[in-house]
mmCIF file of C-alpha atoms in Angstrom:
data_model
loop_
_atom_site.group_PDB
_atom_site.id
_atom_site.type_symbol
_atom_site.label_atom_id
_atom_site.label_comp_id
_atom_site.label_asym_id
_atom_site.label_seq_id
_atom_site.Cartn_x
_atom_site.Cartn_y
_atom_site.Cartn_z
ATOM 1 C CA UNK H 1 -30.458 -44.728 -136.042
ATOM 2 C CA UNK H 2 -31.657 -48.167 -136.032
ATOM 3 C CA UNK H 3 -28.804 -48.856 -138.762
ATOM 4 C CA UNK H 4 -26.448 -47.899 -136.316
ATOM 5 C CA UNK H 5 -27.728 -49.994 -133.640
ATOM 6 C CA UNK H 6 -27.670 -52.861 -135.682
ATOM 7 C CA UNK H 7 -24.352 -51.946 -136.633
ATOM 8 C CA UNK H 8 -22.604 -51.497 -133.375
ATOM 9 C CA UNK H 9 -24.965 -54.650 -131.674
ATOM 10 C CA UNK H 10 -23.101 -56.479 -134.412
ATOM 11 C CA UNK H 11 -19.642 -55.481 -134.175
ATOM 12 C CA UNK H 12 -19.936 -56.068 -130.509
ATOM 13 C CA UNK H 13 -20.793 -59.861 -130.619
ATOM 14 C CA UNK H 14 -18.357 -60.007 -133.328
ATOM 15 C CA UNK H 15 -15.467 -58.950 -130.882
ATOM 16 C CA UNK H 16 -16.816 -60.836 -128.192
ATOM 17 C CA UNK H 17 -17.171 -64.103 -130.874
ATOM 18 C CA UNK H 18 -13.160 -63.343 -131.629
ATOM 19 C CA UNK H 19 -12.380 -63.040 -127.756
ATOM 20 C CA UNK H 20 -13.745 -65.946 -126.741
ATOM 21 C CA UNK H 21 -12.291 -68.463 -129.304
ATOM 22 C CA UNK H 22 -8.639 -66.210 -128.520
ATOM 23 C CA UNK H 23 -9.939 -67.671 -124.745
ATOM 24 C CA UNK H 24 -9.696 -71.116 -125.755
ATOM 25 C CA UNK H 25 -7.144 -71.433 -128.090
ATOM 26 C CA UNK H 26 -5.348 -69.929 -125.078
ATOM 27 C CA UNK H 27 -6.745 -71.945 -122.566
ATOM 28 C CA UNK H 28 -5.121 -75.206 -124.863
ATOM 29 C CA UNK H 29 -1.686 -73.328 -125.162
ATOM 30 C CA UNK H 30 -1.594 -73.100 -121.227
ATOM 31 C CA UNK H 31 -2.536 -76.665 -120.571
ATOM 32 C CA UNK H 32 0.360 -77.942 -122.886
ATOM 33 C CA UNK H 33 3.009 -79.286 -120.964
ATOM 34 C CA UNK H 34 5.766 -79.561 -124.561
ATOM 35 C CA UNK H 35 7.425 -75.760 -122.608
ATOM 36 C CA UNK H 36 7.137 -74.500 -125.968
ATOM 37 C CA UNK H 37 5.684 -71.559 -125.064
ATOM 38 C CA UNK H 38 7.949 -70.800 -122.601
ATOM 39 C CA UNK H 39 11.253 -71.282 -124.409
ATOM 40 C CA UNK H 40 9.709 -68.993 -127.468
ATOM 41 C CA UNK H 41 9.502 -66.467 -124.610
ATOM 42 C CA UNK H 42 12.563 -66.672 -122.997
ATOM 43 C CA UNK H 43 14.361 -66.219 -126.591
ATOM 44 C CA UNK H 44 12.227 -63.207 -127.052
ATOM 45 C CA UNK H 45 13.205 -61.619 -123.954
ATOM 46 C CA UNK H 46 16.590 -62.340 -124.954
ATOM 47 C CA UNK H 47 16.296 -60.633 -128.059
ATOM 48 C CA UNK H 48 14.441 -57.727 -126.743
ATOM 49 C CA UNK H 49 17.175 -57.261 -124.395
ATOM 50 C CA UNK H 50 19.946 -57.589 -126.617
ATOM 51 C CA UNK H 51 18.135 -55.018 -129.546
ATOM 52 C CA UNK H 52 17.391 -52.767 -126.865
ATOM 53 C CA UNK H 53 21.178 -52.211 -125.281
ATOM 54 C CA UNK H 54 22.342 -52.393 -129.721
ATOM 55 C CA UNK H 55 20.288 -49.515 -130.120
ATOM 56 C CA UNK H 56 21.105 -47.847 -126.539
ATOM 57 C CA UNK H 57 24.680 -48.473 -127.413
ATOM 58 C CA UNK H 58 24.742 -46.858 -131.613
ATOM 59 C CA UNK H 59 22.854 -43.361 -129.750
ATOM 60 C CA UNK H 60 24.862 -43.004 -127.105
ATOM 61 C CA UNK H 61 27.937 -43.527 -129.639
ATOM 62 C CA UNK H 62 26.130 -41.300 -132.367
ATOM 63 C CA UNK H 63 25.273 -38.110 -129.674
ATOM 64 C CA UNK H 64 27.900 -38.567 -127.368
ATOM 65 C CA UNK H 65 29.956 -35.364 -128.519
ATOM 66 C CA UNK H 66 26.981 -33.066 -129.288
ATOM 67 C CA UNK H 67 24.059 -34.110 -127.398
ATOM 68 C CA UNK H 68 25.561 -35.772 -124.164
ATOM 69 C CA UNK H 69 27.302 -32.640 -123.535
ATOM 70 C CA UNK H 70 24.116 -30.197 -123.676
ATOM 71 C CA UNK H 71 21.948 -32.446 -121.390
ATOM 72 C CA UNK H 72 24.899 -32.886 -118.677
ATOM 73 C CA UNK H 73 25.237 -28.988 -118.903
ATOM 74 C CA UNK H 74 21.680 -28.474 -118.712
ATOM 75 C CA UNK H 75 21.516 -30.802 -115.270
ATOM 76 C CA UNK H 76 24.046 -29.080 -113.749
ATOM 77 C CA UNK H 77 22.539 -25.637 -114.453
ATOM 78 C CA UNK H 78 18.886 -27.072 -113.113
ATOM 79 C CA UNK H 79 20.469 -28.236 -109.817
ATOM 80 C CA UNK H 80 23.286 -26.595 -108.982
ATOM 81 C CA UNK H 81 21.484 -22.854 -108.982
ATOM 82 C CA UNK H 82 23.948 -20.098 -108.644
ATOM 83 C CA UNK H 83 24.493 -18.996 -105.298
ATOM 84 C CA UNK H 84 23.748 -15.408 -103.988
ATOM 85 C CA UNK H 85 26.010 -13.319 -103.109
#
């Protein structure tokens, strides 16, 4: 049990160690003024956004005649209920 403790008491001040130099190194990215950081976002974002409507775009294309279909069917048959007679 003492193993353990030793164990975990040392993993944890590891992890805090590793979180507090990620703190500073952070802290020195923020206090840059070069907008580095901030164009390498905006370009990611970009990306992201662009990858994201590619891959929208190829599923809709790839399911559009089978699975499209089904789900539209499926809607209307959840909220249009047949009406009694």
């Amino acid at each position: 049990m003492r193993k353990l403790n030793a164990w975990m008491l040392k993993q944890f001040f590891t992890a805090m160690l590793w979180c507090e130099e990620k703190k500073e190194e952070m802290k020195g990215k923020m206090k840059a003024e070069d907008g580095a950081m901030y164009s390498d976002t905006i370009i990611k974002i970009i990306m992201g956004i662009v990858i994201g409507g590619l891959i929208l775009g190829a599923l809709y294309w790839a399911f559009k005649d089978t699975l499209i279909p089904l789900i539209v069917e499926k809607l209307k048959e959840m909220f249009n209920p047949p009406t009694r007679p």
